[in-house]
Tab-separated table of C-alpha atoms in Angstrom:
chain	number	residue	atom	x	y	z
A	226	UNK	CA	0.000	0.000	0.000
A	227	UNK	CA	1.429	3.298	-1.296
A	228	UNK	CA	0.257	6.381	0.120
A	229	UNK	CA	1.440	9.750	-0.871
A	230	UNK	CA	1.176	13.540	0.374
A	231	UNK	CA	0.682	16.188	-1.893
A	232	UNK	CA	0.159	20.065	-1.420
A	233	UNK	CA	-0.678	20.900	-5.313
A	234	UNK	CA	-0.908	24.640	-4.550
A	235	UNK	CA	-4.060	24.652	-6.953
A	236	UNK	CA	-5.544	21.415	-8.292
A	237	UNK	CA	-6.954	23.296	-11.579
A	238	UNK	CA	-3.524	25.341	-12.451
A	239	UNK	CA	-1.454	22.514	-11.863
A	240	UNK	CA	-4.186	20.191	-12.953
A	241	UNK	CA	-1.689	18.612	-15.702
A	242	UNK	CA	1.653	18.205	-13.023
A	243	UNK	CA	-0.657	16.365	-10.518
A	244	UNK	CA	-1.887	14.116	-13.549
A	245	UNK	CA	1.320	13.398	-14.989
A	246	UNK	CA	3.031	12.233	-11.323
A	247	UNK	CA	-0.091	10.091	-10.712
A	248	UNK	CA	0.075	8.404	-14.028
A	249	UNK	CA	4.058	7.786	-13.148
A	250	UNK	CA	4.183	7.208	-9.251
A	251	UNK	CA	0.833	5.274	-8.693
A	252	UNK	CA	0.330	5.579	-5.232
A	253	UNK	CA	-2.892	3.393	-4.231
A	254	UNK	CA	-4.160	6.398	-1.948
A	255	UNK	CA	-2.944	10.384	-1.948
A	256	UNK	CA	-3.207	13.513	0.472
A	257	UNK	CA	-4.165	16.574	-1.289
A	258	UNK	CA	-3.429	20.130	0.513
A	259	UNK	CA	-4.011	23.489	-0.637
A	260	UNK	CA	-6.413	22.802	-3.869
A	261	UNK	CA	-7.016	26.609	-3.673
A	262	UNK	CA	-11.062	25.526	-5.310
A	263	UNK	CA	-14.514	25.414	-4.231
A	264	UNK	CA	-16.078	22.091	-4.247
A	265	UNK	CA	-17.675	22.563	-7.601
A	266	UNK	CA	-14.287	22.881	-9.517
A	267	UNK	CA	-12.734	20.538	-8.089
A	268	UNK	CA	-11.292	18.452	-11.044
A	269	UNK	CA	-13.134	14.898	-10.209
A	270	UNK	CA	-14.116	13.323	-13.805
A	271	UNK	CA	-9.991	13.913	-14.527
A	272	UNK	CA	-8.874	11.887	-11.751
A	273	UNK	CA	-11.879	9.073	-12.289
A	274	UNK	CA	-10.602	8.840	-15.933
A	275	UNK	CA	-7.044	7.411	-14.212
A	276	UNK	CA	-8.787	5.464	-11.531
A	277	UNK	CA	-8.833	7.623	-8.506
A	278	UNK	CA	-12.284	8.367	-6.682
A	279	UNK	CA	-11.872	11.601	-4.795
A	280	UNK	CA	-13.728	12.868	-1.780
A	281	UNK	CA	-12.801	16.791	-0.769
A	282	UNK	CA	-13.364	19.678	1.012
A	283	UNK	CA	-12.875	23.007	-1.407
A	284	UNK	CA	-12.314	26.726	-0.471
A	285	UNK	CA	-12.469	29.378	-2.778
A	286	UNK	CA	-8.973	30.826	-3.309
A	287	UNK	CA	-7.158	29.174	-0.211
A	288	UNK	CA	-6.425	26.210	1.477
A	289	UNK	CA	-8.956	22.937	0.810
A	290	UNK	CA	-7.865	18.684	1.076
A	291	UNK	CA	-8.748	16.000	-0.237
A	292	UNK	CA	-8.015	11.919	-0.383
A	293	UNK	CA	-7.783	9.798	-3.261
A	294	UNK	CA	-8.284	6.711	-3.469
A	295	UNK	CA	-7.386	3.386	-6.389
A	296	UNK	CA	-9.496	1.245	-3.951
A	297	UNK	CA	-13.137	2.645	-4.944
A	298	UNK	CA	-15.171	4.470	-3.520
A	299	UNK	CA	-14.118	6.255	-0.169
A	300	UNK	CA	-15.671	6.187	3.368
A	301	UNK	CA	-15.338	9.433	4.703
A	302	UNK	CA	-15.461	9.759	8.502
A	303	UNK	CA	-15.199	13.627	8.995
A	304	UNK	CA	-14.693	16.733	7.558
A	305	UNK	CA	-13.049	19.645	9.892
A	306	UNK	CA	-12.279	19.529	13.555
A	307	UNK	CA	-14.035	20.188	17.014
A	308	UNK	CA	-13.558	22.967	19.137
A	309	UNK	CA	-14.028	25.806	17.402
A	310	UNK	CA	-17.517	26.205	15.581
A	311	UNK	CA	-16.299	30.100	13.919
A	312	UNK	CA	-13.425	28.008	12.145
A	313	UNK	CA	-14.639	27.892	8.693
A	314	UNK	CA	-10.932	26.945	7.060
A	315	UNK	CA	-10.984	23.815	4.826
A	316	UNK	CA	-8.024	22.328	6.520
A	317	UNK	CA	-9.368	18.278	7.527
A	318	UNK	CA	-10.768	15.515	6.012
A	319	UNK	CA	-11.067	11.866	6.775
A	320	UNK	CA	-11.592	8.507	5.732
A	321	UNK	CA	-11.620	5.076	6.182
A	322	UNK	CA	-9.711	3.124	3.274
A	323	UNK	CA	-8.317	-0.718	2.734
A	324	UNK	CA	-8.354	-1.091	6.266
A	325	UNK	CA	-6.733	2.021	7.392
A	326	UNK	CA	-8.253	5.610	8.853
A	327	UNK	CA	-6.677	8.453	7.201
A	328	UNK	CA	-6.397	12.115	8.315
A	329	UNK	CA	-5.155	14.172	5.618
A	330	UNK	CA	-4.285	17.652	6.980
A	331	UNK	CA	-3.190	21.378	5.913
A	332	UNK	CA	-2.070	22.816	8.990
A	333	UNK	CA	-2.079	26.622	9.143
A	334	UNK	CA	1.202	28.369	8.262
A	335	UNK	CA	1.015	30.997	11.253
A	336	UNK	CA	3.039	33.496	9.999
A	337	UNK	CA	3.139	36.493	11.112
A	338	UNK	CA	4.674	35.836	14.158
A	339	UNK	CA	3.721	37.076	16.403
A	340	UNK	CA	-0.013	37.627	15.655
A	341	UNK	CA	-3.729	36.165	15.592
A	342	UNK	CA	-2.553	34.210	12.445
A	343	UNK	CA	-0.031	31.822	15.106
A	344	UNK	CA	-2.123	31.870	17.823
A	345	UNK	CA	-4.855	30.138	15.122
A	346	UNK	CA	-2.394	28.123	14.572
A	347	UNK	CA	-1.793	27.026	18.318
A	348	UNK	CA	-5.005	26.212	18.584
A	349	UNK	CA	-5.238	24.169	15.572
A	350	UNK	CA	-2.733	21.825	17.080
A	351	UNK	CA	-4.324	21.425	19.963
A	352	UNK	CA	-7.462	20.830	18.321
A	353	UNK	CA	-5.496	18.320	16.594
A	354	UNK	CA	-4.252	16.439	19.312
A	355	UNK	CA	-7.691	15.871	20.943
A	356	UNK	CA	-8.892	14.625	18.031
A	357	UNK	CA	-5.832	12.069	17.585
A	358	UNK	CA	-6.725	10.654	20.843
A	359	UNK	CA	-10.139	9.691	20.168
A	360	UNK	CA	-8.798	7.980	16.767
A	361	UNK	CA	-6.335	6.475	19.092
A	362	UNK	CA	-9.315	4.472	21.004
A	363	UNK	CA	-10.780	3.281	18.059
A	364	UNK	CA	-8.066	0.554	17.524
A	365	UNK	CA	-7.458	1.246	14.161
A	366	UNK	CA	-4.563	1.715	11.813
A	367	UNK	CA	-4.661	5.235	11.389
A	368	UNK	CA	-2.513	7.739	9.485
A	369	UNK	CA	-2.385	11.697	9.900
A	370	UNK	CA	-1.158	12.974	6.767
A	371	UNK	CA	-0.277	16.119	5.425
A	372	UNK	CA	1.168	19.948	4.755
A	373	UNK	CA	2.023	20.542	8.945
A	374	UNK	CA	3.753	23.485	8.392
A	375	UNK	CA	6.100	22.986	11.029
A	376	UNK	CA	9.713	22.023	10.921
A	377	UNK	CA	9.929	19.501	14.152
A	378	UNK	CA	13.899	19.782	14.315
A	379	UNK	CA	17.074	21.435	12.794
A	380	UNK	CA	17.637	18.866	10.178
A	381	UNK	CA	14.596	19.590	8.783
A	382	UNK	CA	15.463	23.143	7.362
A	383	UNK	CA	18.698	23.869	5.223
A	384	UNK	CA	19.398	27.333	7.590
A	385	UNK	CA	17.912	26.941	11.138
A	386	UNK	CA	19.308	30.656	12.523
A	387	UNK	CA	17.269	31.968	9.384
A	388	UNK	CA	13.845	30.721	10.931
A	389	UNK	CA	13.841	31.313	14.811
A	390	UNK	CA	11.187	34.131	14.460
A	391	UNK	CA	9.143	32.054	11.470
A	392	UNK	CA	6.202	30.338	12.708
A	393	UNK	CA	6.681	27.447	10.736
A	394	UNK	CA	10.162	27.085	13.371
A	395	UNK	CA	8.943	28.680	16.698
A	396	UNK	CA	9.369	26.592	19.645
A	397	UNK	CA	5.626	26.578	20.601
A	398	UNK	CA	4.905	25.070	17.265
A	399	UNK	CA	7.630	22.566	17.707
A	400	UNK	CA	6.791	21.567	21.276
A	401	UNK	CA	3.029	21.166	20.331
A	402	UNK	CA	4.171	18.835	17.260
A	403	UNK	CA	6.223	16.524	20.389
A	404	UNK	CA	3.379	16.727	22.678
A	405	UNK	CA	1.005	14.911	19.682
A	406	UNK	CA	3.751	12.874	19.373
A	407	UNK	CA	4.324	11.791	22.566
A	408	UNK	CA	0.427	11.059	22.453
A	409	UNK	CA	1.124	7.851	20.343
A	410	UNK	CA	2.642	8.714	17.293
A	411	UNK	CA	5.456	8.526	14.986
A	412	UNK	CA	6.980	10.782	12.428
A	413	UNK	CA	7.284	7.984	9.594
A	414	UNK	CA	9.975	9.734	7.804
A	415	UNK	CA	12.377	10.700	10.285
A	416	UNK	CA	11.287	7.270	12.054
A	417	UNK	CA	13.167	5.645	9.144
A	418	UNK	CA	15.590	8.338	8.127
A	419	UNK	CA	17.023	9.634	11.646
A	420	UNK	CA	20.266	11.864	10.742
A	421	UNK	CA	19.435	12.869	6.724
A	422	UNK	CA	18.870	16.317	5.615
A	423	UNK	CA	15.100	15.251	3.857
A	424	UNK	CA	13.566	18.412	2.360
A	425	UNK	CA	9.546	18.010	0.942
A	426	UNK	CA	9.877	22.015	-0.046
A	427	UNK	CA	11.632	24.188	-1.875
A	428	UNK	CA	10.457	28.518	-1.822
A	429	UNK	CA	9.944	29.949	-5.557
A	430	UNK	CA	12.538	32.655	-4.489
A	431	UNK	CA	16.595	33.223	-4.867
A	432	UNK	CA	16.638	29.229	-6.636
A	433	UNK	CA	16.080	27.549	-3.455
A	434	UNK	CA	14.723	24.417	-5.381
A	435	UNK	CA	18.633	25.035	-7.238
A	436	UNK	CA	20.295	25.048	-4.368
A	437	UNK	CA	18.345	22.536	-2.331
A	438	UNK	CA	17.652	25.035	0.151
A	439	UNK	CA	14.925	23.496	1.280
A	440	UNK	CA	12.270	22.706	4.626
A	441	UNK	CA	10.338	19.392	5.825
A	442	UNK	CA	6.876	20.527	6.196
A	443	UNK	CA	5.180	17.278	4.635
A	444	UNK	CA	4.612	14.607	7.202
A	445	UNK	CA	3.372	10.960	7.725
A	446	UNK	CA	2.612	10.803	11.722
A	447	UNK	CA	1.651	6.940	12.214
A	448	UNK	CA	-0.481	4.981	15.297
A	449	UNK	CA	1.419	2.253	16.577
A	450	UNK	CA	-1.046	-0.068	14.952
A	451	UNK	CA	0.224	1.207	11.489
A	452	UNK	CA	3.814	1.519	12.120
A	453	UNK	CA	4.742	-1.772	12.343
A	454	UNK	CA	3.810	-2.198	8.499
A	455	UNK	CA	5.998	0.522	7.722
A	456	UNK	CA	8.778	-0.324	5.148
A	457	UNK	CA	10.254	2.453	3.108
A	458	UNK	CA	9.625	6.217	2.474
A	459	UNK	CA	10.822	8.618	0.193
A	460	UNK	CA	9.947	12.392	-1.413
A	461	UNK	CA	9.543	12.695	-5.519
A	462	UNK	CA	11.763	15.461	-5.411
A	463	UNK	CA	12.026	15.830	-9.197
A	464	UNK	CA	8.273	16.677	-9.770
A	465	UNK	CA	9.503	20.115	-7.583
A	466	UNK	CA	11.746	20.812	-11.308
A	467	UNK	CA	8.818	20.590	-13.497
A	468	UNK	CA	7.656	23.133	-15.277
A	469	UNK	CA	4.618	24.932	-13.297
A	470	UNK	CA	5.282	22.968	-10.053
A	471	UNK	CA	3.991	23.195	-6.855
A	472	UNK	CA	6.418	25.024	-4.248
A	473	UNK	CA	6.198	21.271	-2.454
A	474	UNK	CA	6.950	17.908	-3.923
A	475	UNK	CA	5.003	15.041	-3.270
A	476	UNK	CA	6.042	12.423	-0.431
A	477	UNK	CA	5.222	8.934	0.221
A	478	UNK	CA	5.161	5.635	2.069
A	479	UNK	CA	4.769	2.518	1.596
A	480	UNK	CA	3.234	-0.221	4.097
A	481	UNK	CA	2.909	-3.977	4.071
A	482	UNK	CA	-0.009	-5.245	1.902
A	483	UNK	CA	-3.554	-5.416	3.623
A	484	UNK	CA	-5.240	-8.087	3.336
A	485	UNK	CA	-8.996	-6.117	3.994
A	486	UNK	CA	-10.499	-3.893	1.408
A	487	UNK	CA	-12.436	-1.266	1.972
């Protein structure tokens, strides 16, 4: 089972990019962030025609997820999070897929710092983390997936001293990202990569993507029920050279074959 992150930064203007990587990757399921489209537009008979069934949650202009699916038709479970009923952001959406509960995230970038925009962003995560621990006591595989905007340590941005007043890097981002973890779950990619420099985005400015200046934003966080079938990870770093690419490249995993279907 290959599953795969993905903030497109627009589904419709990048339409063709997400289509060609899908066509040469083949992950069986995919994380969609930032589809920057309103439910109507989002581009479902496209991804039907190459065997993905979709289920989403649009915004006009900004932010927006969605899964995909090679299994059929999706379960969803939930759309947005508890705890805040004036939170109107498409940022959550969830399923149940080939045995496996999926939470495919865009966390909120935060910046300014400081400001209302990071203090959303606090309380995102902790929204977050209560709702991990009820999937916790489900005992389920489960999966959070997704654009977290945070970088959890120093290896996972090229220049650290450039970032200590970015809210992607602030220390009450970071600490919130340990305290989920320390709720049950484990970063899949630094879980099998402990010490390597693994970037999952590259800025449009000064040729970062060039000079693989780049930040780990893109994460797999896994229940212990789901990390034993863990067995390798990586990030399609070349689709971040194409012409018209997202800022972000897409990143995957890939688990032991399941047995139940959906």
């Amino acid at each position: 089972m290959k599953i795969a992150s993905y903030n497109i930064n627009g589904v419709n203007g990048r339409l063709p990019n997400l289509l060609r990587w899908l066509a040469k990757a083949k992950p069986d399921v995919v994380c969609l962030q930032e589809l920057k489209a309103p439910d109507e537009r989002f581009p479902e008979q496209a991804l039907l025609d190459l065997g993905y069934h979709a289920i989403w949650h649009g915004q006009q202009s900004w932010n927006g997820v969605a899964i995909l699916s090679h299994y059929g038709e999706i379960r969803e479970t939930r759309r947005g999070l508890d705890g805040n009923p004036e939170d109107l952001h498409s940022r959550y959406i969830e399923a149940f897929i080939n045995g496996v509960v999926i939470g495919c995230l865009y966390l909120p970038n935060g910046n300014p710092f400081p400001g209302p925009k990071f203090d959303y962003k606090l309380d995102w995560i902790k929204r977050l983390t209560k709702h991990a621990k009820k999937l916790q006591e489900f005992n389920l595989p489960v999966a959070l997936i997704g654009d977290f905007n945070i970088m959890p340590t120093d290896l996972d941005t090229y220049k650290p001293e450039k970032y200590k007043e970015n809210a992607l890097f602030r220390p009450e981002a970071r600490k919130l990202f340990n305290v989920l973890l320390k709720e049950g779950w484990t970063d899949a990619i630094r879980k099998l990569y402990p010490d390597e420099r693994i970037y999952t985005f590259w800025d449009y400015l000064r040729n970062a993507y060039e000079r693989d200046a780049g930040l780990r934003l893109d994460h797999f966080l896994l229940n212990d029920h789901l990390l034993s079938q863990l067995q390798i990870a990586g990030v399609d770093k070349e689709v971040r050279g194409w012409e018209h690419s997202s800022d972000h490249a897409p990143v995957w995993i890939k688990l032991k074959d399941r047995v139940h279907l959906s």
